[in-house]
Amino acid sequence: MVKNTQVIFSRIPDSYIPEVGKDMAIKETEFDLDAPLSNGQFILKQLSLSIDSYMRGRMRDPSVKSYVDAFEIGKPLKCGTMSLVTKSNNPKFKEGDLVQSSGGLFEQYTLVQDEKQAEEYQVKNDPRDTGLPPSYYLGLLGMPGMTAYVGMMKIGRPKKGKTLYVSAAASSVGQLAGQIGKVYGMTVVGSAGADDKTVYLKEIGFDEAFNYKNDDISTKLKEVCPKGIDIYFDNVGGKTLEAAIANCNNYGRIVACGMISQYAEHPETAHNLMQIIVKRLRVEGFIVSDEADMKEQFRKDVTQWLLDGKINYKESVAEGIEKAPEALIDVLQGKNLGKQIIKVADE
Ligand code: NDP
């Protein structure tokens, strides 16, 4: 028997920021690594967990429908995981394989019970070919990276010489969206909520970066985008969207990726949506999970850009599964610089 620490969803939060101990609890259980496995079963040891802001949206009453299921009370949180197969009675998952999931369980060990549960997991031995850390497949080369890629390539359609503005630019999605703009020769401006984040954005090649908490966003955009905005990659919504619309050029495009400001209790909204008509803007939303056919090209392109040094990537790593609740709160409060990862164990 080994110790199996789990991070349990224990209550629907009363406010935007969940409470550790009340809404998310650490539970110590035991796990039998030597138990016999039925046909199709296998055991995973979690190596890294991904902390994503959208997890807050899953902490809701399950009767409220959304694009992703609500978490189940009393069960472990779910999000991106990178794991190692330690024992298997399933021919698709061999002992020693690295396995990725977008809906893996926040616990040290998982017994994957049947083929249905196995569908949540994919063998992802690529880190052994690329030499890149397995945790990169939770961020830059995982769902957040693919979100940036789909948003930019399918909707934004980057064009040399044009201006791209990215909000929440230091987020996992934002940092890649902006860098894709640079790969295609755009002028790229980003906003973030802390000075160390704006410094980081300049370091990774953004032409301009500003702290939206220090400035009037619309005035600042006028200053740093003198030719106007051609593509706005929106991660934030609300007042930031309003400021971006005010500074968009005619026929500009808005990639509606996320509206993190709207998760708050009293969100402020954009009041100039009429300008979408006046400026003939094209606003398009998307959900990354609909775009599986772009996955192969995404992995190929982004891996190559990274290996060629055309893009950079930063992780914020907390050690130990019991750090997951606080790390989620940090992400919701914008305290993380770079993709938030929990390191659970070494390979
Ligand atoms: P991260 O969790 O890495 O970062 C989120 C950042 O958003 C925070 O660090 C914070 O940074 C900023 N933020 C938080 N609250 C506010 C606020 N009220 N106003 C402005 N900024 C705020 O984000 P992800 O990279 O995981 O996600 C980025 C966006 O992409 C989110 O909106 C998410 O919902 C969306 N998304 C969309 C998907 C799709 O399929 N369409 C899939 C995955 C993500 P700061 O310091 O700058 O405030």
Coordinates of C-alpha atoms and ligand atoms in Angstrom, one line a residue:
M1 CA 0.0 0.0 0.0
V2 CA 1.1 3.6 -0.7
K3 CA -0.3 6.9 0.4
N4 CA -2.6 8.4 -2.3
T5 CA -3.3 12.1 -1.6
Q6 CA -6.3 13.5 -3.4
V7 CA -7.6 17.0 -4.0
I8 CA -11.4 16.8 -3.5
F9 CA -14.1 19.1 -4.7
S10 CA -16.1 19.4 -1.4
R11 CA -18.5 22.3 -1.9
I12 CA -19.8 24.8 -4.4
P13 CA -18.0 28.1 -3.5
D14 CA -20.1 31.0 -2.3
S15 CA -17.8 33.5 -3.9
Y16 CA -15.6 33.8 -7.0
I17 CA -12.4 32.8 -5.0
P18 CA -13.0 29.2 -3.6
E19 CA -11.9 28.5 0.0
V20 CA -9.3 25.9 0.8
G21 CA -10.6 23.4 3.3
K22 CA -14.2 24.2 2.6
D23 CA -14.6 24.1 -1.2
M24 CA -11.4 22.1 -2.0
A25 CA -10.1 19.6 0.6
I26 CA -7.0 17.4 0.8
K27 CA -7.9 13.8 1.5
E28 CA -5.3 11.1 2.4
T29 CA -6.3 7.6 1.1
E30 CA -4.3 4.4 0.4
F31 CA -3.6 2.7 -2.9
D32 CA -2.6 -0.8 -3.6
L33 CA 0.0 -0.8 -6.3
D34 CA 0.1 -4.6 -6.4
A35 CA -3.6 -5.3 -6.7
P36 CA -4.5 -7.6 -9.6
L37 CA -5.8 -5.8 -12.7
S38 CA -8.9 -6.9 -14.7
N39 CA -8.8 -6.7 -18.5
G40 CA -8.5 -3.1 -19.7
Q41 CA -7.3 -1.7 -16.4
F42 CA -4.1 0.2 -15.7
I43 CA -2.5 2.3 -13.0
L44 CA -1.2 5.8 -13.4
K45 CA 1.2 7.7 -11.3
Q46 CA 0.6 11.4 -11.7
L47 CA 3.8 13.4 -12.6
S48 CA 2.3 16.9 -13.2
L49 CA -1.1 18.6 -13.0
S50 CA -2.2 21.7 -14.9
I51 CA -4.0 24.5 -13.0
D52 CA -6.4 26.3 -15.3
S53 CA -8.7 29.2 -14.5
Y54 CA -11.6 27.4 -16.3
M55 CA -11.6 24.9 -13.4
R56 CA -13.5 27.6 -11.4
G57 CA -16.4 27.3 -14.0
R58 CA -16.6 23.6 -13.2
M59 CA -17.2 24.3 -9.5
R60 CA -20.9 24.9 -10.1
D61 CA -24.3 23.4 -9.7
P62 CA -24.4 20.5 -12.2
S63 CA -27.9 21.6 -13.4
V64 CA -26.3 24.7 -14.9
K65 CA -25.3 23.6 -18.4
S66 CA -22.0 24.7 -19.9
Y67 CA -19.4 23.5 -22.5
V68 CA -17.7 21.3 -19.9
D69 CA -19.3 19.2 -17.1
A70 CA -19.5 20.4 -13.5
F71 CA -17.1 18.8 -10.9
E72 CA -18.7 16.1 -8.7
I73 CA -18.9 16.9 -5.0
G74 CA -16.8 14.4 -3.1
K75 CA -14.7 13.4 -6.1
P76 CA -11.2 14.6 -7.1
L77 CA -10.8 17.8 -9.1
K78 CA -10.1 17.2 -12.8
C79 CA -7.9 19.0 -15.3
G80 CA -4.8 18.4 -17.4
T81 CA -2.5 15.6 -16.1
M82 CA 0.7 14.1 -17.3
S83 CA 1.2 10.6 -15.8
L84 CA 3.3 7.5 -16.0
V85 CA 1.8 4.0 -16.5
T86 CA 3.2 1.9 -13.6
K87 CA 1.2 -1.3 -14.3
S88 CA -1.2 -2.3 -17.0
N89 CA -3.6 -4.9 -18.3
N90 CA -4.5 -2.8 -21.3
P91 CA -2.6 -3.3 -24.6
K92 CA -3.0 0.4 -25.5
F93 CA -1.2 1.5 -22.3
K94 CA 2.1 -0.1 -21.6
E95 CA 4.1 0.1 -18.4
G96 CA 6.5 3.0 -18.7
D97 CA 4.3 5.0 -21.2
L98 CA 3.8 8.7 -20.6
V99 CA 0.1 9.5 -20.7
Q100 CA -1.7 12.8 -21.1
S101 CA -5.3 13.7 -20.2
S102 CA -7.3 16.9 -20.3
G103 CA -9.6 15.5 -17.6
G104 CA -7.2 13.5 -15.4
L105 CA -7.9 13.1 -11.7
F106 CA -6.1 15.2 -9.0
E107 CA -4.7 12.3 -7.0
Q108 CA -1.2 10.7 -6.8
Y109 CA -2.4 7.4 -8.2
T110 CA -5.3 6.5 -10.4
L111 CA -6.7 3.1 -11.2
V112 CA -8.2 3.4 -14.7
Q113 CA -11.2 1.1 -14.3
D114 CA -12.4 0.4 -17.8
E115 CA -12.3 1.3 -21.5
K116 CA -14.7 4.2 -21.0
Q117 CA -12.5 5.8 -18.4
A118 CA -9.4 5.0 -20.6
E119 CA -10.9 7.2 -23.3
E120 CA -9.9 10.2 -21.1
Y121 CA -6.2 9.3 -21.6
Q122 CA -3.8 9.3 -24.5
V123 CA -0.3 7.9 -24.7
K124 CA 2.0 10.8 -25.2
N125 CA 5.6 9.6 -25.4
D126 CA 6.6 12.7 -27.5
P127 CA 8.7 14.2 -24.6
R128 CA 11.1 11.3 -25.1
D129 CA 11.5 12.3 -28.8
T130 CA 11.6 16.1 -28.4
G131 CA 13.6 16.2 -25.1
L132 CA 11.1 18.8 -23.9
P133 CA 9.8 18.4 -20.3
P134 CA 6.6 16.3 -20.1
S135 CA 4.8 19.1 -18.2
Y136 CA 5.1 21.3 -21.4
Y137 CA 2.4 19.0 -22.8
L138 CA 0.0 20.4 -20.2
G139 CA 0.6 24.0 -21.3
L140 CA 2.4 25.2 -24.4
L141 CA 2.0 21.8 -26.2
G142 CA -1.3 20.9 -24.5
M143 CA -4.8 22.4 -24.3
P144 CA -3.9 26.0 -23.5
G145 CA -1.3 26.1 -26.3
M146 CA -3.8 24.6 -28.7
T147 CA -6.3 27.2 -27.6
A148 CA -3.9 30.0 -28.6
Y149 CA -3.1 28.2 -31.9
V150 CA -6.7 27.6 -32.9
G151 CA -7.7 31.2 -32.0
M152 CA -4.8 32.7 -33.9
M153 CA -4.7 30.4 -37.0
K154 CA -8.4 29.8 -37.5
I155 CA -9.9 33.1 -36.4
G156 CA -7.3 35.8 -36.0
R157 CA -5.3 34.8 -39.1
P158 CA -2.0 36.6 -38.5
K159 CA -0.7 39.0 -41.1
K160 CA 2.7 40.6 -41.4
G161 CA 2.8 44.3 -40.6
K162 CA -0.6 44.3 -38.8
T163 CA -1.2 45.0 -35.1
L164 CA -2.3 42.3 -32.6
Y165 CA -3.4 43.1 -29.1
V166 CA -3.6 40.2 -26.5
S167 CA -5.2 40.7 -23.1
A168 CA -4.2 38.5 -20.1
A169 CA -1.1 38.2 -22.3
A170 CA 1.0 36.5 -19.6
S171 CA -1.5 33.7 -19.2
S172 CA -0.7 30.3 -20.7
V173 CA -2.9 31.0 -23.7
G174 CA -2.0 34.7 -24.0
Q175 CA 1.8 34.2 -24.1
L176 CA 1.6 31.9 -27.1
A177 CA -1.1 33.9 -28.9
G178 CA 1.2 36.9 -28.9
Q179 CA 4.3 34.9 -29.9
I180 CA 2.4 33.4 -32.8
G181 CA 1.7 37.0 -33.9
K182 CA 5.5 37.6 -33.8
V183 CA 6.3 34.4 -35.7
Y184 CA 4.1 35.9 -38.5
G185 CA 5.7 39.4 -38.4
M186 CA 3.0 41.3 -36.6
T187 CA 3.4 44.2 -34.1
V188 CA 2.3 42.7 -30.9
V189 CA 0.9 44.5 -27.8
G190 CA 0.0 42.7 -24.5
S191 CA -1.6 43.7 -21.3
A192 CA -1.3 42.0 -17.9
G193 CA -2.0 42.8 -14.3
A194 CA 1.5 43.0 -12.8
D195 CA 4.8 44.8 -13.7
D196 CA 6.9 41.6 -13.6
K197 CA 4.5 40.1 -16.2
T198 CA 4.9 43.1 -18.5
V199 CA 8.7 42.8 -18.2
Y200 CA 8.4 39.1 -19.1
L201 CA 6.2 39.9 -22.1
K202 CA 8.9 42.3 -23.5
E203 CA 11.5 39.6 -22.8
I204 CA 9.7 37.1 -24.9
G205 CA 9.3 39.5 -27.8
F206 CA 6.1 41.5 -27.4
D207 CA 6.7 45.0 -28.9
E208 CA 4.8 46.7 -26.1
A209 CA 3.3 45.5 -22.8
F210 CA 1.4 47.5 -20.2
N211 CA -0.1 46.9 -16.8
Y212 CA -3.9 47.4 -17.2
K213 CA -4.3 48.1 -13.5
N214 CA -2.1 51.3 -13.8
D215 CA -3.6 52.9 -16.9
D216 CA -6.8 53.7 -18.6
I217 CA -6.8 50.8 -21.0
S218 CA -8.3 52.7 -24.0
T219 CA -5.9 55.6 -23.6
K220 CA -3.0 53.3 -23.3
L221 CA -4.0 51.3 -26.4
K222 CA -4.2 54.5 -28.4
E223 CA -0.6 55.3 -27.4
V224 CA 0.9 51.8 -28.0
C225 CA -1.1 50.9 -31.1
P226 CA -0.8 54.1 -33.1
K227 CA -2.0 52.3 -36.3
G228 CA -5.0 50.8 -34.5
I229 CA -5.7 47.2 -33.7
D230 CA -6.2 44.7 -36.5
I231 CA -6.6 41.6 -34.4
Y232 CA -7.8 41.6 -30.7
F233 CA -7.2 38.2 -28.9
D234 CA -9.7 38.5 -26.1
N235 CA -9.1 36.6 -22.9
V236 CA -10.8 39.0 -20.6
G237 CA -14.0 40.6 -21.9
G238 CA -15.8 43.5 -20.1
K239 CA -14.0 46.8 -20.0
T240 CA -10.9 45.5 -21.7
L241 CA -13.1 44.3 -24.7
E242 CA -14.7 47.8 -24.7
A243 CA -11.3 49.5 -24.9
A244 CA -10.1 47.1 -27.6
I245 CA -13.2 47.7 -29.7
A246 CA -12.7 51.5 -29.3
N247 CA -9.2 51.1 -30.8
C248 CA -10.0 48.5 -33.5
N249 CA -9.5 49.4 -37.2
N250 CA -12.4 48.9 -39.6
Y251 CA -12.7 45.2 -40.7
G252 CA -10.7 44.2 -37.6
R253 CA -11.1 40.7 -36.1
I254 CA -11.8 39.8 -32.5
V255 CA -10.9 36.3 -31.3
A256 CA -13.4 35.7 -28.5
C257 CA -11.3 33.2 -26.6
G258 CA -12.2 33.8 -22.9
M259 CA -13.9 36.4 -20.7
I260 CA -12.2 35.9 -17.4
S261 CA -13.4 39.2 -16.0
Q262 CA -17.0 37.9 -16.4
Y263 CA -16.5 35.1 -13.9
A264 CA -16.4 37.7 -11.1
E265 CA -19.5 38.4 -8.9
H266 CA -20.3 41.8 -10.5
P267 CA -18.8 41.8 -13.9
E268 CA -18.5 45.1 -15.8
T269 CA -19.7 44.8 -19.4
A270 CA -18.6 46.4 -22.7
H271 CA -21.0 49.3 -23.7
N272 CA -19.8 50.0 -27.2
L273 CA -20.9 46.8 -29.0
M274 CA -22.6 49.0 -31.7
Q275 CA -19.1 49.8 -32.9
I276 CA -18.9 46.2 -34.1
I277 CA -21.3 47.2 -36.8
V278 CA -19.9 50.7 -37.4
K279 CA -16.3 49.3 -37.8
R280 CA -17.5 46.1 -39.6
L281 CA -15.7 44.0 -37.0
R282 CA -15.7 40.2 -37.2
V283 CA -16.1 38.7 -33.7
E284 CA -15.9 34.9 -33.4
G285 CA -15.9 32.6 -30.5
F286 CA -14.6 29.0 -30.4
I287 CA -14.1 26.1 -28.0
V288 CA -10.8 24.3 -28.4
S289 CA -12.2 20.8 -27.9
D290 CA -14.2 21.2 -31.2
E291 CA -11.0 21.6 -33.2
A292 CA -9.3 18.2 -32.8
D293 CA -8.4 18.1 -36.5
M294 CA -5.9 20.9 -35.9
K295 CA -4.1 19.1 -33.2
E296 CA -1.4 17.4 -35.3
Q297 CA -0.5 20.6 -37.1
F298 CA -0.5 22.5 -33.8
R299 CA 1.9 20.1 -32.2
K300 CA 4.2 20.1 -35.2
D301 CA 4.3 23.9 -35.6
V302 CA 4.6 24.8 -31.9
T303 CA 7.3 22.1 -31.2
Q304 CA 9.3 23.4 -34.2
W305 CA 9.0 27.1 -33.2
L306 CA 10.1 26.2 -29.7
L307 CA 13.1 24.1 -30.8
D308 CA 14.1 26.8 -33.3
G309 CA 14.0 29.4 -30.5
K310 CA 11.2 31.4 -32.2
I311 CA 9.0 31.2 -29.1
N312 CA 9.7 31.1 -25.4
Y313 CA 7.7 29.5 -22.6
K314 CA 7.7 29.9 -18.8
E315 CA 6.1 27.7 -16.2
S316 CA 5.3 28.5 -12.6
V317 CA 5.9 25.2 -10.7
A318 CA 4.6 24.4 -7.2
E319 CA 5.9 21.2 -5.7
G320 CA 3.5 18.7 -4.1
I321 CA -0.1 17.8 -4.9
E322 CA -1.3 19.4 -1.7
K323 CA -0.4 22.8 -3.2
A324 CA -3.1 22.5 -5.9
P325 CA -5.9 24.4 -4.1
E326 CA -3.7 27.4 -3.3
A327 CA -2.3 27.3 -6.8
L328 CA -5.8 27.5 -8.3
I329 CA -6.6 30.5 -6.1
D330 CA -3.3 32.2 -7.2
V331 CA -4.3 31.7 -10.8
L332 CA -7.8 33.1 -10.2
Q333 CA -6.1 36.2 -8.6
G334 CA -3.5 36.5 -11.4
K335 CA -0.5 35.8 -9.1
N336 CA 1.1 33.2 -11.4
L337 CA 3.7 34.2 -13.9
G338 CA 3.6 31.6 -16.7
K339 CA 1.8 28.4 -16.9
Q340 CA 0.8 27.1 -13.5
I341 CA 1.9 23.5 -13.0
I342 CA 1.9 21.3 -9.9
K343 CA 4.8 18.8 -9.8
V344 CA 3.5 15.7 -8.1
A345 CA 6.4 13.3 -8.7
D346 CA 9.5 12.6 -10.8
E347 CA 9.3 10.2 -13.7
Ligands
NDP1 P1 -4.3 31.5 -16.9 O1 -5.1 30.8 -15.8 O2 -3.0 31.1 -17.2 O3 -4.3 33.1 -16.5 C1 -5.4 33.8 -16.3 C2 -5.0 35.3 -16.1 O4 -6.1 36.1 -16.4 C3 -4.6 35.6 -14.7 O5 -3.2 35.2 -14.4 C4 -4.8 37.1 -14.7 O6 -3.6 37.7 -15.1 C5 -5.9 37.3 -15.7 N1 -7.1 37.7 -15.0 C6 -7.8 37.1 -14.0 N2 -8.9 37.8 -13.7 C7 -8.9 38.9 -14.5 C8 -9.8 40.0 -14.6 N3 -10.8 40.2 -13.9 N4 -9.5 41.0 -15.6 C9 -8.4 40.8 -16.4 N5 -7.5 39.8 -16.3 C10 -7.8 38.9 -15.4 O7 -5.3 31.6 -18.1 P2 -5.4 30.6 -19.3 O8 -4.3 30.8 -20.2 O9 -5.7 29.2 -18.8 O10 -6.7 31.1 -20.0 C11 -6.8 32.4 -20.7 C12 -8.2 32.6 -21.2 O11 -8.4 31.6 -22.2 C13 -9.3 32.5 -20.2 O12 -10.2 33.5 -20.4 C14 -9.9 31.1 -20.4 O13 -11.2 31.1 -20.0 C15 -9.7 31.0 -21.9 N6 -9.7 29.7 -22.5 C16 -10.6 29.5 -23.6 C17 -10.6 28.2 -24.2 C18 -11.5 28.0 -25.3 O14 -11.7 26.9 -25.8 N7 -12.1 29.1 -25.9 C19 -9.9 27.1 -23.6 C20 -9.0 27.4 -22.5 C21 -8.9 28.7 -22.0 P3 -3.4 39.3 -14.9 O15 -2.2 39.5 -14.0 O16 -3.1 39.7 -16.3 O17 -4.6 39.9 -14.4

